[in-house]
CSV table of C-alpha atoms in Angstrom, one decimal:
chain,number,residue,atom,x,y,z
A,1,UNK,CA,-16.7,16.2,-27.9
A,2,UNK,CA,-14.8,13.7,-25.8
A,3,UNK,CA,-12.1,15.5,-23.5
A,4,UNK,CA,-9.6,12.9,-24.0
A,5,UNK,CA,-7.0,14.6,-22.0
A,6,UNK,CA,-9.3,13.3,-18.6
A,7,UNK,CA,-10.0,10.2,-20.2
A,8,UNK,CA,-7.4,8.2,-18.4
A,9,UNK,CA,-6.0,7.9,-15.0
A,10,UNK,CA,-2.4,7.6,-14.0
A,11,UNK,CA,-0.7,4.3,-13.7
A,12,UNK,CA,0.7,2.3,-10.7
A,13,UNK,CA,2.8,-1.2,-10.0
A,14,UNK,CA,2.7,-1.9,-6.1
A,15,UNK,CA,1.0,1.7,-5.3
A,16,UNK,CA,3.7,3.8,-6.6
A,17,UNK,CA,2.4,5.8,-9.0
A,18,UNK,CA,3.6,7.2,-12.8
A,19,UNK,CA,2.6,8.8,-16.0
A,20,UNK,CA,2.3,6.6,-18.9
A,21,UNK,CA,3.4,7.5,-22.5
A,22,UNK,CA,3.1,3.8,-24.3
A,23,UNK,CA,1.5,0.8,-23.1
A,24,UNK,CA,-0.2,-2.3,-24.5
A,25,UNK,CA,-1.1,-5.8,-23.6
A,26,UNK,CA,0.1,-7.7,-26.2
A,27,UNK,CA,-0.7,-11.7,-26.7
A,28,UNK,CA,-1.7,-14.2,-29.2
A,29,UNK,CA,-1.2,-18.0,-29.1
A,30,UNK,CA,2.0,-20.6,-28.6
A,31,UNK,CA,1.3,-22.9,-32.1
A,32,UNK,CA,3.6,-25.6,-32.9
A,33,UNK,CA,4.6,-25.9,-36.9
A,34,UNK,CA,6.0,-29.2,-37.4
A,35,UNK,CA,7.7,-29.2,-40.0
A,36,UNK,CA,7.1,-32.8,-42.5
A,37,UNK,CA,9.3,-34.2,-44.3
A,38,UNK,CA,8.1,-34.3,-48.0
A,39,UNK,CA,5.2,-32.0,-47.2
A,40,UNK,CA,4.1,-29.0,-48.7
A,41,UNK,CA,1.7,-28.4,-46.3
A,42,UNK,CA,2.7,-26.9,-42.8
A,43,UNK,CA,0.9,-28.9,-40.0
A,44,UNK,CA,0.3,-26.6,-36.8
A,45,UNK,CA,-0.9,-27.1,-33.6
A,46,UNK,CA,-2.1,-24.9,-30.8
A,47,UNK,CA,-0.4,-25.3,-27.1
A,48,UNK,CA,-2.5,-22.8,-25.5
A,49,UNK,CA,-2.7,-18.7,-24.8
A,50,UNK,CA,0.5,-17.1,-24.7
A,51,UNK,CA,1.0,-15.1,-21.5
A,52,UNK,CA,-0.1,-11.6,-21.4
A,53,UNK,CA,3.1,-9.6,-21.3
A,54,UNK,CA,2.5,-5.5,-20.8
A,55,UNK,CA,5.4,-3.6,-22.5
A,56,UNK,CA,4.9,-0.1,-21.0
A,57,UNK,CA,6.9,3.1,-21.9
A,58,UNK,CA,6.5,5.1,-18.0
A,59,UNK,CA,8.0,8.5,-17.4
A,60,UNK,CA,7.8,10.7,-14.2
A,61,UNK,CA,8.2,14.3,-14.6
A,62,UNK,CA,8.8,16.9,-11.5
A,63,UNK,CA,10.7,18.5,-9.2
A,64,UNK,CA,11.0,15.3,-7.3
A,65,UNK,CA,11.5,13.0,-10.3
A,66,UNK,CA,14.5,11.4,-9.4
A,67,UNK,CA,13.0,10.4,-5.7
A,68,UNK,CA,10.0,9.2,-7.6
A,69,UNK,CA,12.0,6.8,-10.0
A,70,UNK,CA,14.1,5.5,-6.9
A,71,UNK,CA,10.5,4.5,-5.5
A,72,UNK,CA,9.7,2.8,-9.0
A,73,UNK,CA,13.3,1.4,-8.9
A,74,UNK,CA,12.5,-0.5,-6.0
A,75,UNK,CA,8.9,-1.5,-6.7
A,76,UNK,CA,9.9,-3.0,-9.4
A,77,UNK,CA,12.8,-4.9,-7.7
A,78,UNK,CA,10.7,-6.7,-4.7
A,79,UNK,CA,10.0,-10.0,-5.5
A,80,UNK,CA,6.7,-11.3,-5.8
A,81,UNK,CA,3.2,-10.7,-8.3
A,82,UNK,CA,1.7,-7.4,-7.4
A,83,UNK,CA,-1.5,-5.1,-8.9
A,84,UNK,CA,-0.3,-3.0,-12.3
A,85,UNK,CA,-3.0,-0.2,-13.2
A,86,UNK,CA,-2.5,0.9,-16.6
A,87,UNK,CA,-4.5,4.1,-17.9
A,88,UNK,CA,-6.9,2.5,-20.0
A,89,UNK,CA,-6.7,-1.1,-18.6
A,90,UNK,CA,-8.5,-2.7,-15.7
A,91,UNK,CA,-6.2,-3.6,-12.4
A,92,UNK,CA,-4.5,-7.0,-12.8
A,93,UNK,CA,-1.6,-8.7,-11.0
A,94,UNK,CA,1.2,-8.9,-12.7
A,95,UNK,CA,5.0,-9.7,-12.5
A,96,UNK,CA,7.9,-7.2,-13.4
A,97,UNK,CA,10.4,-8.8,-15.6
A,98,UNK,CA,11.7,-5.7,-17.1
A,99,UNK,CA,13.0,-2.1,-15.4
A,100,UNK,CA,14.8,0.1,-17.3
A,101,UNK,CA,16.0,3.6,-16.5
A,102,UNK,CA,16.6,6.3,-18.8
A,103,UNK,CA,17.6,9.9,-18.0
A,104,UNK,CA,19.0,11.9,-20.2
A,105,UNK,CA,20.7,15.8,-19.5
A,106,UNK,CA,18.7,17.5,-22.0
A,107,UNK,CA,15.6,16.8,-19.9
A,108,UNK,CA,16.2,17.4,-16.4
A,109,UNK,CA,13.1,16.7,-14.2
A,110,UNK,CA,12.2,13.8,-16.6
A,111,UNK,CA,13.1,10.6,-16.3
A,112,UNK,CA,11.8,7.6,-18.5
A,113,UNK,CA,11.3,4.0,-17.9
A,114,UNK,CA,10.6,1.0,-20.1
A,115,UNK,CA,8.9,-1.6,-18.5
A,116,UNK,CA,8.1,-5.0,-19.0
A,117,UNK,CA,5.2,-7.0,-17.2
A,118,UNK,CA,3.6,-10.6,-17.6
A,119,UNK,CA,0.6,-11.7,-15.9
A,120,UNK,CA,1.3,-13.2,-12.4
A,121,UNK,CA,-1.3,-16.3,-14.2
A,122,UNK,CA,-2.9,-18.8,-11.8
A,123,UNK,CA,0.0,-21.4,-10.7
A,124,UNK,CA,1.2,-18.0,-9.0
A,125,UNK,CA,-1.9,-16.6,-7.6
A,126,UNK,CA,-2.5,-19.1,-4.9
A,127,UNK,CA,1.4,-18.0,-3.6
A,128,UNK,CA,0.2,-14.0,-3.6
A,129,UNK,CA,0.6,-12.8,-0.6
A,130,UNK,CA,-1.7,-10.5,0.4
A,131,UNK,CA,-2.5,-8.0,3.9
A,132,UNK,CA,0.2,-8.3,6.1
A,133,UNK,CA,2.2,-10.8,4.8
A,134,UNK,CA,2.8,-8.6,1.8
A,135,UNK,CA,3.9,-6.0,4.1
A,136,UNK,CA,6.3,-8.2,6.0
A,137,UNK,CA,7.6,-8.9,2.3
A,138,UNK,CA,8.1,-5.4,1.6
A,139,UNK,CA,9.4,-4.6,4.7
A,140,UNK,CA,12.1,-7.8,4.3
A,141,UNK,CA,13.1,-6.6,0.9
A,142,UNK,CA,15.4,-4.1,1.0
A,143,UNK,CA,15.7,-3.8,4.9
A,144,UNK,CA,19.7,-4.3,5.1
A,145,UNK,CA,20.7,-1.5,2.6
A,146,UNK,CA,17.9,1.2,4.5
A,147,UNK,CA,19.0,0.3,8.0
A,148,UNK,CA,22.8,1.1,6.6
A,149,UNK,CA,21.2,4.4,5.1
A,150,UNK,CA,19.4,5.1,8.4
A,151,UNK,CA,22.7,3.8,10.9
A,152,UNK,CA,24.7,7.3,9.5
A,153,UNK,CA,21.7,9.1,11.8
A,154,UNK,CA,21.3,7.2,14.5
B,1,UNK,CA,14.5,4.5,22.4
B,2,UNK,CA,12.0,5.0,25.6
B,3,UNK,CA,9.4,6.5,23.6
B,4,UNK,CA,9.9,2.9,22.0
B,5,UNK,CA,9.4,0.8,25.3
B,6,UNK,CA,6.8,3.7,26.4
B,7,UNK,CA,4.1,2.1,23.3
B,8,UNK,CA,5.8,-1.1,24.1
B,9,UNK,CA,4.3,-1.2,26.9
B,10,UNK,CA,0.9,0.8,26.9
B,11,UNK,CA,-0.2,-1.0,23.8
B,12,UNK,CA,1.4,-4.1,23.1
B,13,UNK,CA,0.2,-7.0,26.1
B,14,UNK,CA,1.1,-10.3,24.8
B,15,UNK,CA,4.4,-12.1,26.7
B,16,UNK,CA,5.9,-13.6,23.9
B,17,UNK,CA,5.5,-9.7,21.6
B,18,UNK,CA,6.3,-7.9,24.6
B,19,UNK,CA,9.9,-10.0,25.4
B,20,UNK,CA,10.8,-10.0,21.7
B,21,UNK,CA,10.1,-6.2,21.4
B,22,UNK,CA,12.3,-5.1,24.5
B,23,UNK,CA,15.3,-7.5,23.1
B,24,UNK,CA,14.9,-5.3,19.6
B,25,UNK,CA,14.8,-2.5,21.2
B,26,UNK,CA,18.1,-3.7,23.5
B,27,UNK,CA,19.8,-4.3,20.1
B,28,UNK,CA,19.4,-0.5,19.0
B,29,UNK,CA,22.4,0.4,21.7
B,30,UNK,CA,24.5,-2.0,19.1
B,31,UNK,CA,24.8,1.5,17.1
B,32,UNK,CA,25.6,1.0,13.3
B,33,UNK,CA,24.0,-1.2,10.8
B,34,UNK,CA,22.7,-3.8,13.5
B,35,UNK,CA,21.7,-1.1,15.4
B,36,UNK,CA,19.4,0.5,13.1
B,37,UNK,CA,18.0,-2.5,12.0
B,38,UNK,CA,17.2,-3.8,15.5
B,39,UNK,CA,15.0,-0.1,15.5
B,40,UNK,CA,13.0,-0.6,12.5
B,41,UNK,CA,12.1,-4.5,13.5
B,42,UNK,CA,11.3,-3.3,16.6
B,43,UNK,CA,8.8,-0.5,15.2
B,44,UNK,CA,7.7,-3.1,12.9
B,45,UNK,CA,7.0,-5.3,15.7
B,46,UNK,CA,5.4,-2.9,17.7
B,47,UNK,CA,3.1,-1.9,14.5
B,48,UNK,CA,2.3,-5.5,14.2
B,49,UNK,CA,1.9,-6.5,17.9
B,50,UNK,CA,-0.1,-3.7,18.9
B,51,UNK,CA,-3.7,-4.7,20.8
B,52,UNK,CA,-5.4,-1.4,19.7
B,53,UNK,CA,-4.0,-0.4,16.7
B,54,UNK,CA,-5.9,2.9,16.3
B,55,UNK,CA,-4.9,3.3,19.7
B,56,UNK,CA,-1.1,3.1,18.9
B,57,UNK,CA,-1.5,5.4,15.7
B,58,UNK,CA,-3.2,8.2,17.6
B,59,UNK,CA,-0.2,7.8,20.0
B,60,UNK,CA,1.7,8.6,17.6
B,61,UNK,CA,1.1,11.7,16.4
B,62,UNK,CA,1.3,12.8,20.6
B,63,UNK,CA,5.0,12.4,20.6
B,64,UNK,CA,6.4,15.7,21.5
B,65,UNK,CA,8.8,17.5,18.5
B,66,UNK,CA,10.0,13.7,16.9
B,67,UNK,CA,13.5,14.0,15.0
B,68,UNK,CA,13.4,12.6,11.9
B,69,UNK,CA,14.4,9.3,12.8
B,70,UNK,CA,11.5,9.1,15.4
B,71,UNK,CA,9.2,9.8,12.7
B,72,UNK,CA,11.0,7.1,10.4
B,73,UNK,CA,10.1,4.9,12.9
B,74,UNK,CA,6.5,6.1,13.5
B,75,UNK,CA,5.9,5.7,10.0
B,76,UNK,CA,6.8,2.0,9.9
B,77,UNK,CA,4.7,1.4,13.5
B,78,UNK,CA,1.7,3.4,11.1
B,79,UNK,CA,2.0,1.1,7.8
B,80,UNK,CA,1.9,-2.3,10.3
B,81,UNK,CA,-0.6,-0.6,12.4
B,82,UNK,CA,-2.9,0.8,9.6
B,83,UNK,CA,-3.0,-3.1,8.0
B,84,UNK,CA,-3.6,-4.4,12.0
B,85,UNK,CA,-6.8,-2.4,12.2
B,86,UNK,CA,-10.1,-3.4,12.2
B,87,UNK,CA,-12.1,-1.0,9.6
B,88,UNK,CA,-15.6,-2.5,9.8
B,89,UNK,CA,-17.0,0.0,6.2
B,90,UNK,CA,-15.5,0.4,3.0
B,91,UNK,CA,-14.7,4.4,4.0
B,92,UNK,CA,-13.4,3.8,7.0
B,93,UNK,CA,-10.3,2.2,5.2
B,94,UNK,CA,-10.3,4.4,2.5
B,95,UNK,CA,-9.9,7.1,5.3
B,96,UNK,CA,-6.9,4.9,6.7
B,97,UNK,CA,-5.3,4.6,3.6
B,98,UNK,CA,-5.6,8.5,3.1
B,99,UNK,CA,-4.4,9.1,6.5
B,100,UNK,CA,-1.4,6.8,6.4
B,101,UNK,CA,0.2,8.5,2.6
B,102,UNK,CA,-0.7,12.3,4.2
B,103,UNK,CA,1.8,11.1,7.0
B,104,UNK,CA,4.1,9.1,4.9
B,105,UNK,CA,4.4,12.6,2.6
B,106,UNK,CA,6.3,14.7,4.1
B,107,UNK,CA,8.6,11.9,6.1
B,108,UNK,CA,9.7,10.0,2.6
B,109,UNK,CA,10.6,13.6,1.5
B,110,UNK,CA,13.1,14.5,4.4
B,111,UNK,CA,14.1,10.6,4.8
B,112,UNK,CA,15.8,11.3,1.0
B,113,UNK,CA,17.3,14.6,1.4
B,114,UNK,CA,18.8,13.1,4.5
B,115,UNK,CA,19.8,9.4,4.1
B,116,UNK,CA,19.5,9.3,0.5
B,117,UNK,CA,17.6,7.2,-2.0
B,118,UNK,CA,18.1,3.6,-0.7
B,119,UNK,CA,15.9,4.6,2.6
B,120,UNK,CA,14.0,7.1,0.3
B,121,UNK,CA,13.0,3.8,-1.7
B,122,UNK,CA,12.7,1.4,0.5
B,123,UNK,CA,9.7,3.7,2.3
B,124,UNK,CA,8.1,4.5,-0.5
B,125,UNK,CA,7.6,1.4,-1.4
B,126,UNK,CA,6.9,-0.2,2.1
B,127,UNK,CA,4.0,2.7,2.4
B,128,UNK,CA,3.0,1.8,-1.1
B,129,UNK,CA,2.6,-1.6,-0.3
B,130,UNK,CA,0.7,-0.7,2.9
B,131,UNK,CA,-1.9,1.6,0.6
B,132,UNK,CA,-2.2,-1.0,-1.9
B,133,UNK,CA,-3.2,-3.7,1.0
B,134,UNK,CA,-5.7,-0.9,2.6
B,135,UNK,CA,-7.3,-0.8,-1.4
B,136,UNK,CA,-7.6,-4.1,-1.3
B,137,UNK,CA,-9.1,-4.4,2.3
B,138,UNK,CA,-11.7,-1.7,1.5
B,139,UNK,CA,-13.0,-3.4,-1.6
B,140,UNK,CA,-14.4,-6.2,0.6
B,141,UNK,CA,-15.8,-4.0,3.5
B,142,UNK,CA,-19.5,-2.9,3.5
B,143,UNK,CA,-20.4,0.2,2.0
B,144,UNK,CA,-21.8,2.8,4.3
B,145,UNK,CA,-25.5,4.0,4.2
B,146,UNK,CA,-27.7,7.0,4.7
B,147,UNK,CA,-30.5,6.5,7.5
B,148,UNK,CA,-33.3,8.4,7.6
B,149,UNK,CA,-35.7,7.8,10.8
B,150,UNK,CA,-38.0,10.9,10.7
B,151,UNK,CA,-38.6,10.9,14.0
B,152,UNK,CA,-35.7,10.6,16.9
B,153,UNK,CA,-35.9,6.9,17.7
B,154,UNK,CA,-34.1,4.2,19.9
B,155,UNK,CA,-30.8,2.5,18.7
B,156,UNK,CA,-31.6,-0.7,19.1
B,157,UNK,CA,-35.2,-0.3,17.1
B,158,UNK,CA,-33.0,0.8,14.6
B,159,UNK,CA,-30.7,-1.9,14.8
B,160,UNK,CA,-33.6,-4.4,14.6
B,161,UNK,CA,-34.5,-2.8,11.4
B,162,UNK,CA,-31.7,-2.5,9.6
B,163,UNK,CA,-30.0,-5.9,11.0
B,164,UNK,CA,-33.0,-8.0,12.9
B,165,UNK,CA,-30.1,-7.6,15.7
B,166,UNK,CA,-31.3,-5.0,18.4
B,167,UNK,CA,-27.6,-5.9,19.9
B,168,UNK,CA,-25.9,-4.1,17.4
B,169,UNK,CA,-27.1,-0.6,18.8
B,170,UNK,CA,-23.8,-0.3,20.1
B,171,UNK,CA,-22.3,-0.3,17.1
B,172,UNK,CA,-24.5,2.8,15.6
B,173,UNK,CA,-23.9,4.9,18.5
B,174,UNK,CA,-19.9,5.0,17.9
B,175,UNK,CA,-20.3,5.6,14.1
B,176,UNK,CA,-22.4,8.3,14.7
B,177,UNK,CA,-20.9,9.7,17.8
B,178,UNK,CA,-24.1,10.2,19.5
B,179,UNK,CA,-24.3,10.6,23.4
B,180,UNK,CA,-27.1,8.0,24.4
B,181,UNK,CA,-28.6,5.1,22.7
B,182,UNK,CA,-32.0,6.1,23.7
B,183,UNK,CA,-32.4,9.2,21.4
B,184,UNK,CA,-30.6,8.6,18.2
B,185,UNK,CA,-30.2,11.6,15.3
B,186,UNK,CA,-32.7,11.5,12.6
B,187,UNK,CA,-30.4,11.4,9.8
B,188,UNK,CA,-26.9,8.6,10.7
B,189,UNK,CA,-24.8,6.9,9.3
B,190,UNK,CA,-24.7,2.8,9.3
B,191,UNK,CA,-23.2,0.0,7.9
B,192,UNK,CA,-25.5,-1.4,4.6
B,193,UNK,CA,-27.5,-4.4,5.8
């Protein structure tokens, strides 16, 4: 039989990684239903594939867990499309639209996120950056509040 | 900062990088919040700027006991550096990419305890980024192959059969660390045709 417990790999948004307990894509179409007046018959119309959107219950469990979730914290907070690996799911770039933290003091070491994605789509993927550019994002994004962190040592 | 004007100048050669590094580094003397943001654009610049990037990182693992905001630094010169690099097989930026979160480890751990999470954060995620681009970098590079010869033979004969470029002989005796191009091993390593 199948060891399902190896089956699937840990997750990641913009290489930091966590453990997943929930996730799904979930999708369908955007149909118009108009509404005539006099009609017993709904008239629909399709306007296309709705955008994938990836609702994702995330939890990181350790000694370290609270460093871990400032590291997610801020993944999730730089701007820009980035790669999501989901445990089942291929890699695909995505955008975080949702971060939420929850810790609670019965379960100290654990801490739990909900997580809301949607795919970065095309219009977006030409603006992706990617190689250093990325970095120079990354390194922009945040810089003001570590430089105050680091100025207390210097 | 003269360790930072030390790789300034050993590795970075271009006027325009060179003037803009020494003014960052100038700014560091401001103390404070400009002070410590003048040192990590600087390292950042220096990561960036740097003419052999391998060069730099191997440099910086030679600096002698680093306090932790040394190795702050060195991590940010690593992550620009490591992105800077040529890697001309899938493996050899896997290796990077290996190399650079071994480092960033233990320096993301101490950065916390001692700053707190906002610097704790904003390095993980700048290294994250940095593996991420190195994972994507490697996926296009060329996968590395077995060679088996047999018999001992030239470099460049291999070359020509592997490539139809005799001129790439050079490039077989780095990878596989052999002393003369004349008498190669029987068993290397080489870039897939």
């Amino acid at each position: 039989m199948r060891d399902w417990s190896r089956a699937f790999r840990r997750a990641s948004f913009r290489g930091v990684r966590f453990w997943v307990d929930e996730d799904g894509p979930e999708g369908g179409r955007r149909v118009a239903v108009h509404n005539i007046v006099g009609g017993e018959t709904p008239v629909t119309e399709d306007l296309g594939r709705l955008p994938t959107g990836y609702n994702v219950r995330a939890y990181l469990a350790s000694d370290t867990a609270d460093r871990e979730s400032w590291a997610l914290e801020a993944a999730c907070n730089i701007p820009g499309p980035a790669q999501l690996t989901l445990p089942m799911d291929a890699l695909r770039w995505v955008r975080c639209v949702g971060c939420r933290r929850n810790r609670s003091k019965d379960r100290n070491g654990y801490v739990a996120f909900d997580l809301v994605f949607v795919e970065a789509g095309l219009a977006s993927a030409a603006g992706i950056a990617t190689g250093l550019s990325a970095l120079r994002l990354g390194f922009g994004t945040g810089l003001a509040g570590a430089a105050l962190a680091l100025a207390a040592g210097m | 900062m003269e360790w930072l004007l030390d790789l300034l100048d050993r590795f970075v050669s271009d006027a325009d990088d060179l003037s803009a590094g020494r003014a960052k580094v100038a700014g560091i003397d401001a103390g404070g919040e400009a002070g410590a943001t003048a040192y990590l654009e600087a390292c950042r610049l220096i990561g960036e700027a740097a003419t052999d990037s391998a060069g730099l990182i191997a440099a910086l693992d030679e600096i002698d006991e680093p306090t932790l905001v040394q190795r702050i630094g060195c991590l940010v010169i690593a992550c620009f550096a490591a992105l800077r690099a040529n890697y001309p097989a899938r493996p050899d930026a896997v290796a990077a990419r290996t190399a650079l979160v071994s480092r960033a480890g233990p320096v993301t751990e101490d950065a916390g305890t001692t700053f707190g999470f906002e610097l704790h954060g904003w390095l993980t995620a700048l290294v994250g980024t940095a593996a991420e681009q190195l994972s994507t970098l490697a996926a296009t590079r060329a996968p590395l192959v077995r060679v088996e010869t047999g018999v001992s033979v030239p470099a460049a004969l291999i070359a020509w059969d592997l490539y139809g470029d005799p001129s790439r002989d050079a490039e077989l005796v780095d990878r596989n660390e052999s002393g003369t191009a004349f008498v190669m091993p029987v068993i290397l390593e080489a870039l897939a045709p």
